[in-house]
Amino acid sequence: MLDLRGEPVGSDSTGFSLETDLRINRAAVNVDFERLFLQNDSTQDIVVQGEDQIVIPSRERTVYVFGQVALPGHVPYVQDKEPKYYVAKAGGFTDRANGGSLRIIKAKTSQWLEPGATTIDEGDYIWVPAQADRPFSYYMTIAYQAATALSVIVSVVFIIQQAHK
């Protein structure tokens, strides 16, 4: 995963790989054992089958920062800190970082959220995507398409004006 830092955008599949790992390969059913055993909450009572595993994760006291940062990895969790704090602790943005598009991936739900939509909790991930590398021809194609559309609109307006004379 860390080998992709600084690579062109076409290779910036880190987010997809992580999302696949979090959502598909580790598909889980969450059970609150305190509610099940201490409060006798039957909504938390699930059927365990032969190949099922019960995993009680260790408490993560870190936030994992990855993507286009200089030193990706675990940063000690500090309550009420903003994403920029964790990015700074991970060495800051690389030259290729698109810092305005970073996402918080919630540890408990695997939701990808914008920084303003959530707070950072223990075990969360912060992903910094790469800027899109677009050649000059990409922008020329957009300008050409816009000019073509504008010329069609002007032509239609001209024809309508001529028809009303």
PDB file of C-alpha atoms in Angstrom:
ATOM      1  CA  MET A   1       0.000   0.000   0.000  1.00  0.00           C
ATOM      2  CA  LEU A   2       2.759   2.457   0.886  1.00  0.00           C
ATOM      3  CA  ASP A   3       4.606   1.757  -2.362  1.00  0.00           C
ATOM      4  CA  LEU A   4       2.053   3.871  -4.243  1.00  0.00           C
ATOM      5  CA  ARG A   5       3.061   7.209  -2.721  1.00  0.00           C
ATOM      6  CA  GLY A   6       4.259   9.607  -5.388  1.00  0.00           C
ATOM      7  CA  GLU A   7       3.040   7.409  -8.239  1.00  0.00           C
ATOM      8  CA  PRO A   8       0.867   8.748 -11.057  1.00  0.00           C
ATOM      9  CA  VAL A   9      -2.868   8.910 -10.397  1.00  0.00           C
ATOM     10  CA  GLY A  10      -3.531   5.818 -12.489  1.00  0.00           C
ATOM     11  CA  SER A  11      -1.651   3.866  -9.835  1.00  0.00           C
ATOM     12  CA  ASP A  12      -3.333   5.647  -6.918  1.00  0.00           C
ATOM     13  CA  SER A  13      -5.561   2.697  -6.120  1.00  0.00           C
ATOM     14  CA  THR A  14      -4.680   2.721  -2.432  1.00  0.00           C
ATOM     15  CA  GLY A  15      -8.122   3.948  -1.460  1.00  0.00           C
ATOM     16  CA  PHE A  16      -9.838   1.271  -3.499  1.00  0.00           C
ATOM     17  CA  SER A  17      -7.631  -1.467  -2.058  1.00  0.00           C
ATOM     18  CA  LEU A  18      -8.233  -0.327   1.501  1.00  0.00           C
ATOM     19  CA  GLU A  19     -11.970   0.011   0.955  1.00  0.00           C
ATOM     20  CA  THR A  20     -12.115  -3.475  -0.544  1.00  0.00           C
ATOM     21  CA  ASP A  21     -10.210  -4.891   2.406  1.00  0.00           C
ATOM     22  CA  LEU A  22     -12.339  -3.086   4.968  1.00  0.00           C
ATOM     23  CA  ARG A  23     -15.754  -3.676   3.391  1.00  0.00           C
ATOM     24  CA  ILE A  24     -15.546  -7.008   1.613  1.00  0.00           C
ATOM     25  CA  ASN A  25     -12.747  -9.144   2.962  1.00  0.00           C
ATOM     26  CA  ARG A  26     -13.525  -8.323   6.564  1.00  0.00           C
ATOM     27  CA  ALA A  27     -17.316  -8.271   6.343  1.00  0.00           C
ATOM     28  CA  ALA A  28     -18.437  -8.395   9.931  1.00  0.00           C
ATOM     29  CA  VAL A  29     -21.433  -8.492  12.196  1.00  0.00           C
ATOM     30  CA  ASN A  30     -20.992  -6.177  15.142  1.00  0.00           C
ATOM     31  CA  VAL A  31     -22.194  -7.400  18.513  1.00  0.00           C
ATOM     32  CA  ASP A  32     -22.161  -5.370  21.712  1.00  0.00           C
ATOM     33  CA  PHE A  33     -21.182  -8.023  24.270  1.00  0.00           C
ATOM     34  CA  GLU A  34     -21.791  -5.673  27.182  1.00  0.00           C
ATOM     35  CA  ARG A  35     -25.405  -5.201  26.087  1.00  0.00           C
ATOM     36  CA  LEU A  36     -25.767  -8.930  25.375  1.00  0.00           C
ATOM     37  CA  PHE A  37     -24.363 -10.283  28.638  1.00  0.00           C
ATOM     38  CA  LEU A  38     -24.774  -7.464  31.167  1.00  0.00           C
ATOM     39  CA  GLN A  39     -28.134  -6.097  30.000  1.00  0.00           C
ATOM     40  CA  ASN A  40     -29.544  -9.333  28.513  1.00  0.00           C
ATOM     41  CA  ASP A  41     -30.296  -7.483  25.254  1.00  0.00           C
ATOM     42  CA  SER A  42     -31.546 -10.198  22.885  1.00  0.00           C
ATOM     43  CA  THR A  43     -31.050  -7.926  19.836  1.00  0.00           C
ATOM     44  CA  GLN A  44     -27.331  -8.586  20.241  1.00  0.00           C
ATOM     45  CA  ASP A  45     -27.776 -12.381  20.316  1.00  0.00           C
ATOM     46  CA  ILE A  46     -26.668 -13.761  16.947  1.00  0.00           C
ATOM     47  CA  VAL A  47     -26.296 -17.290  15.635  1.00  0.00           C
ATOM     48  CA  VAL A  48     -22.660 -18.333  15.285  1.00  0.00           C
ATOM     49  CA  GLN A  49     -21.968 -20.890  12.568  1.00  0.00           C
ATOM     50  CA  GLY A  50     -19.135 -23.370  12.063  1.00  0.00           C
ATOM     51  CA  GLU A  51     -16.666 -21.169  10.170  1.00  0.00           C
ATOM     52  CA  ASP A  52     -17.475 -17.940  12.015  1.00  0.00           C
ATOM     53  CA  GLN A  53     -14.816 -16.233  14.073  1.00  0.00           C
ATOM     54  CA  ILE A  54     -15.277 -14.038  17.096  1.00  0.00           C
ATOM     55  CA  VAL A  55     -12.705 -11.275  17.040  1.00  0.00           C
ATOM     56  CA  ILE A  56     -12.282  -8.895  19.918  1.00  0.00           C
ATOM     57  CA  PRO A  57      -9.946  -6.237  18.549  1.00  0.00           C
ATOM     58  CA  SER A  58      -7.387  -4.535  20.703  1.00  0.00           C
ATOM     59  CA  ARG A  59      -8.158  -0.928  21.393  1.00  0.00           C
ATOM     60  CA  GLU A  60      -6.513   1.251  18.776  1.00  0.00           C
ATOM     61  CA  ARG A  61      -5.065   4.344  20.343  1.00  0.00           C
ATOM     62  CA  THR A  62      -3.860   5.613  16.994  1.00  0.00           C
ATOM     63  CA  VAL A  63      -5.111   7.146  13.777  1.00  0.00           C
ATOM     64  CA  TYR A  64      -3.684   5.678  10.579  1.00  0.00           C
ATOM     65  CA  VAL A  65      -2.662   8.356   8.048  1.00  0.00           C
ATOM     66  CA  PHE A  66      -1.843   7.192   4.525  1.00  0.00           C
ATOM     67  CA  GLY A  67      -1.819   8.160   0.878  1.00  0.00           C
ATOM     68  CA  GLN A  68       0.058  11.271  -0.196  1.00  0.00           C
ATOM     69  CA  VAL A  69       1.815  12.062   3.095  1.00  0.00           C
ATOM     70  CA  ALA A  70       5.555  11.999   3.694  1.00  0.00           C
ATOM     71  CA  LEU A  71       5.554   9.442   6.527  1.00  0.00           C
ATOM     72  CA  PRO A  72       2.400   7.321   6.367  1.00  0.00           C
ATOM     73  CA  GLY A  73       1.585   5.256   9.401  1.00  0.00           C
ATOM     74  CA  HIS A  74       0.012   5.242  12.846  1.00  0.00           C
ATOM     75  CA  VAL A  75      -0.145   8.544  14.731  1.00  0.00           C
ATOM     76  CA  PRO A  76      -1.033   8.539  18.446  1.00  0.00           C
ATOM     77  CA  TYR A  77      -4.671   9.551  18.947  1.00  0.00           C
ATOM     78  CA  VAL A  78      -5.293  12.889  20.658  1.00  0.00           C
ATOM     79  CA  GLN A  79      -8.913  13.737  21.413  1.00  0.00           C
ATOM     80  CA  ASP A  80     -10.493  16.669  19.505  1.00  0.00           C
ATOM     81  CA  LYS A  81      -7.582  17.116  17.079  1.00  0.00           C
ATOM     82  CA  GLU A  82      -8.298  18.072  13.469  1.00  0.00           C
ATOM     83  CA  PRO A  83      -7.071  16.129  10.403  1.00  0.00           C
ATOM     84  CA  LYS A  84      -4.313  18.701   9.778  1.00  0.00           C
ATOM     85  CA  TYR A  85      -2.757  17.741  13.131  1.00  0.00           C
ATOM     86  CA  TYR A  86      -2.494  14.077  12.112  1.00  0.00           C
ATOM     87  CA  VAL A  87      -1.262  14.941   8.606  1.00  0.00           C
ATOM     88  CA  ALA A  88       1.454  17.147  10.135  1.00  0.00           C
ATOM     89  CA  LYS A  89       2.473  14.304  12.468  1.00  0.00           C
ATOM     90  CA  ALA A  90       2.698  12.056   9.381  1.00  0.00           C
ATOM     91  CA  GLY A  91       5.261  14.384   7.825  1.00  0.00           C
ATOM     92  CA  GLY A  92       2.847  16.659   5.968  1.00  0.00           C
ATOM     93  CA  PHE A  93       1.518  16.460   2.434  1.00  0.00           C
ATOM     94  CA  THR A  94       3.689  15.305  -0.468  1.00  0.00           C
ATOM     95  CA  ASP A  95       3.984  17.487  -3.578  1.00  0.00           C
ATOM     96  CA  ARG A  96       1.353  15.331  -5.247  1.00  0.00           C
ATOM     97  CA  ALA A  97      -1.217  15.525  -2.426  1.00  0.00           C
ATOM     98  CA  ASN A  98      -4.746  16.754  -2.982  1.00  0.00           C
ATOM     99  CA  GLY A  99      -5.208  17.879   0.611  1.00  0.00           C
ATOM    100  CA  GLY A 100      -8.606  19.405  -0.088  1.00  0.00           C
ATOM    101  CA  SER A 101     -10.027  15.972  -0.875  1.00  0.00           C
ATOM    102  CA  LEU A 102      -8.785  14.017   2.123  1.00  0.00           C
ATOM    103  CA  ARG A 103     -11.254  11.622   3.709  1.00  0.00           C
ATOM    104  CA  ILE A 104     -11.804  10.206   7.168  1.00  0.00           C
ATOM    105  CA  ILE A 105     -12.552   6.478   7.100  1.00  0.00           C
ATOM    106  CA  LYS A 106     -14.407   5.529  10.255  1.00  0.00           C
ATOM    107  CA  ALA A 107     -13.012   2.444  11.995  1.00  0.00           C
ATOM    108  CA  LYS A 108     -16.384   1.203  13.224  1.00  0.00           C
ATOM    109  CA  THR A 109     -18.462   1.688  10.064  1.00  0.00           C
ATOM    110  CA  SER A 110     -15.911   1.961   7.214  1.00  0.00           C
ATOM    111  CA  GLN A 111     -17.730   5.096   6.037  1.00  0.00           C
ATOM    112  CA  TRP A 112     -15.708   7.547   3.946  1.00  0.00           C
ATOM    113  CA  LEU A 113     -16.529  11.022   5.261  1.00  0.00           C
ATOM    114  CA  GLU A 114     -15.386  14.567   4.638  1.00  0.00           C
ATOM    115  CA  PRO A 115     -13.496  16.082   7.580  1.00  0.00           C
ATOM    116  CA  GLY A 116     -16.294  18.540   8.417  1.00  0.00           C
ATOM    117  CA  ALA A 117     -18.861  15.730   8.626  1.00  0.00           C
ATOM    118  CA  THR A 118     -17.259  13.847  11.511  1.00  0.00           C
ATOM    119  CA  THR A 119     -14.770  13.936  14.332  1.00  0.00           C
ATOM    120  CA  ILE A 120     -11.709  11.730  14.421  1.00  0.00           C
ATOM    121  CA  ASP A 121     -11.887   8.788  16.808  1.00  0.00           C
ATOM    122  CA  GLU A 122      -9.386   6.136  17.874  1.00  0.00           C
ATOM    123  CA  GLY A 123      -8.704   3.647  15.096  1.00  0.00           C
ATOM    124  CA  ASP A 124      -9.939   5.898  12.268  1.00  0.00           C
ATOM    125  CA  TYR A 125      -8.034   6.308   9.005  1.00  0.00           C
ATOM    126  CA  ILE A 126      -7.130   9.518   7.190  1.00  0.00           C
ATOM    127  CA  TRP A 127      -6.603   9.097   3.454  1.00  0.00           C
ATOM    128  CA  VAL A 128      -4.909  11.795   1.375  1.00  0.00           C
ATOM    129  CA  PRO A 129      -5.480  11.250  -2.368  1.00  0.00           C
ATOM    130  CA  ALA A 130      -3.143  12.333  -5.144  1.00  0.00           C
ATOM    131  CA  GLN A 131      -3.785  15.256  -7.448  1.00  0.00           C
ATOM    132  CA  ALA A 132      -4.935  14.281 -10.891  1.00  0.00           C
ATOM    133  CA  ASP A 133      -2.121  14.385 -13.447  1.00  0.00           C
ATOM    134  CA  ARG A 134      -3.699  15.739 -16.596  1.00  0.00           C
ATOM    135  CA  PRO A 135      -1.760  16.589 -19.732  1.00  0.00           C
ATOM    136  CA  PHE A 136      -2.268  19.877 -21.578  1.00  0.00           C
ATOM    137  CA  SER A 137      -4.265  18.014 -24.232  1.00  0.00           C
ATOM    138  CA  TYR A 138      -6.918  17.209 -21.606  1.00  0.00           C
ATOM    139  CA  TYR A 139      -7.595  20.907 -21.051  1.00  0.00           C
ATOM    140  CA  MET A 140      -7.469  21.633 -24.784  1.00  0.00           C
ATOM    141  CA  THR A 141     -10.114  18.956 -25.366  1.00  0.00           C
ATOM    142  CA  ILE A 142     -12.390  20.579 -22.782  1.00  0.00           C
ATOM    143  CA  ALA A 143     -11.872  24.019 -24.360  1.00  0.00           C
ATOM    144  CA  TYR A 144     -12.599  22.580 -27.825  1.00  0.00           C
ATOM    145  CA  GLN A 145     -15.818  20.932 -26.610  1.00  0.00           C
ATOM    146  CA  ALA A 146     -16.963  24.127 -24.893  1.00  0.00           C
ATOM    147  CA  ALA A 147     -16.243  26.180 -28.025  1.00  0.00           C
ATOM    148  CA  THR A 148     -18.151  23.666 -30.163  1.00  0.00           C
ATOM    149  CA  ALA A 149     -21.172  23.785 -27.851  1.00  0.00           C
ATOM    150  CA  LEU A 150     -21.079  27.594 -27.802  1.00  0.00           C
ATOM    151  CA  SER A 151     -20.936  27.787 -31.601  1.00  0.00           C
ATOM    152  CA  VAL A 152     -23.970  25.479 -31.875  1.00  0.00           C
ATOM    153  CA  ILE A 153     -25.921  27.673 -29.442  1.00  0.00           C
ATOM    154  CA  VAL A 154     -24.971  30.845 -31.332  1.00  0.00           C
ATOM    155  CA  SER A 155     -25.967  29.211 -34.635  1.00  0.00           C
ATOM    156  CA  VAL A 156     -29.362  28.129 -33.287  1.00  0.00           C
ATOM    157  CA  VAL A 157     -30.040  31.626 -31.907  1.00  0.00           C
ATOM    158  CA  PHE A 158     -29.033  33.159 -35.255  1.00  0.00           C
ATOM    159  CA  ILE A 159     -31.324  30.787 -37.204  1.00  0.00           C
ATOM    160  CA  ILE A 160     -34.262  31.534 -34.880  1.00  0.00           C
ATOM    161  CA  GLN A 161     -33.697  35.288 -35.284  1.00  0.00           C
ATOM    162  CA  GLN A 162     -33.573  34.944 -39.074  1.00  0.00           C
ATOM    163  CA  ALA A 163     -36.769  32.872 -39.083  1.00  0.00           C
ATOM    164  CA  HIS A 164     -38.671  35.586 -37.207  1.00  0.00           C
ATOM    165  CA  LYS A 165     -37.800  38.354 -39.705  1.00  0.00           C
TER     166      LYS A 165
END
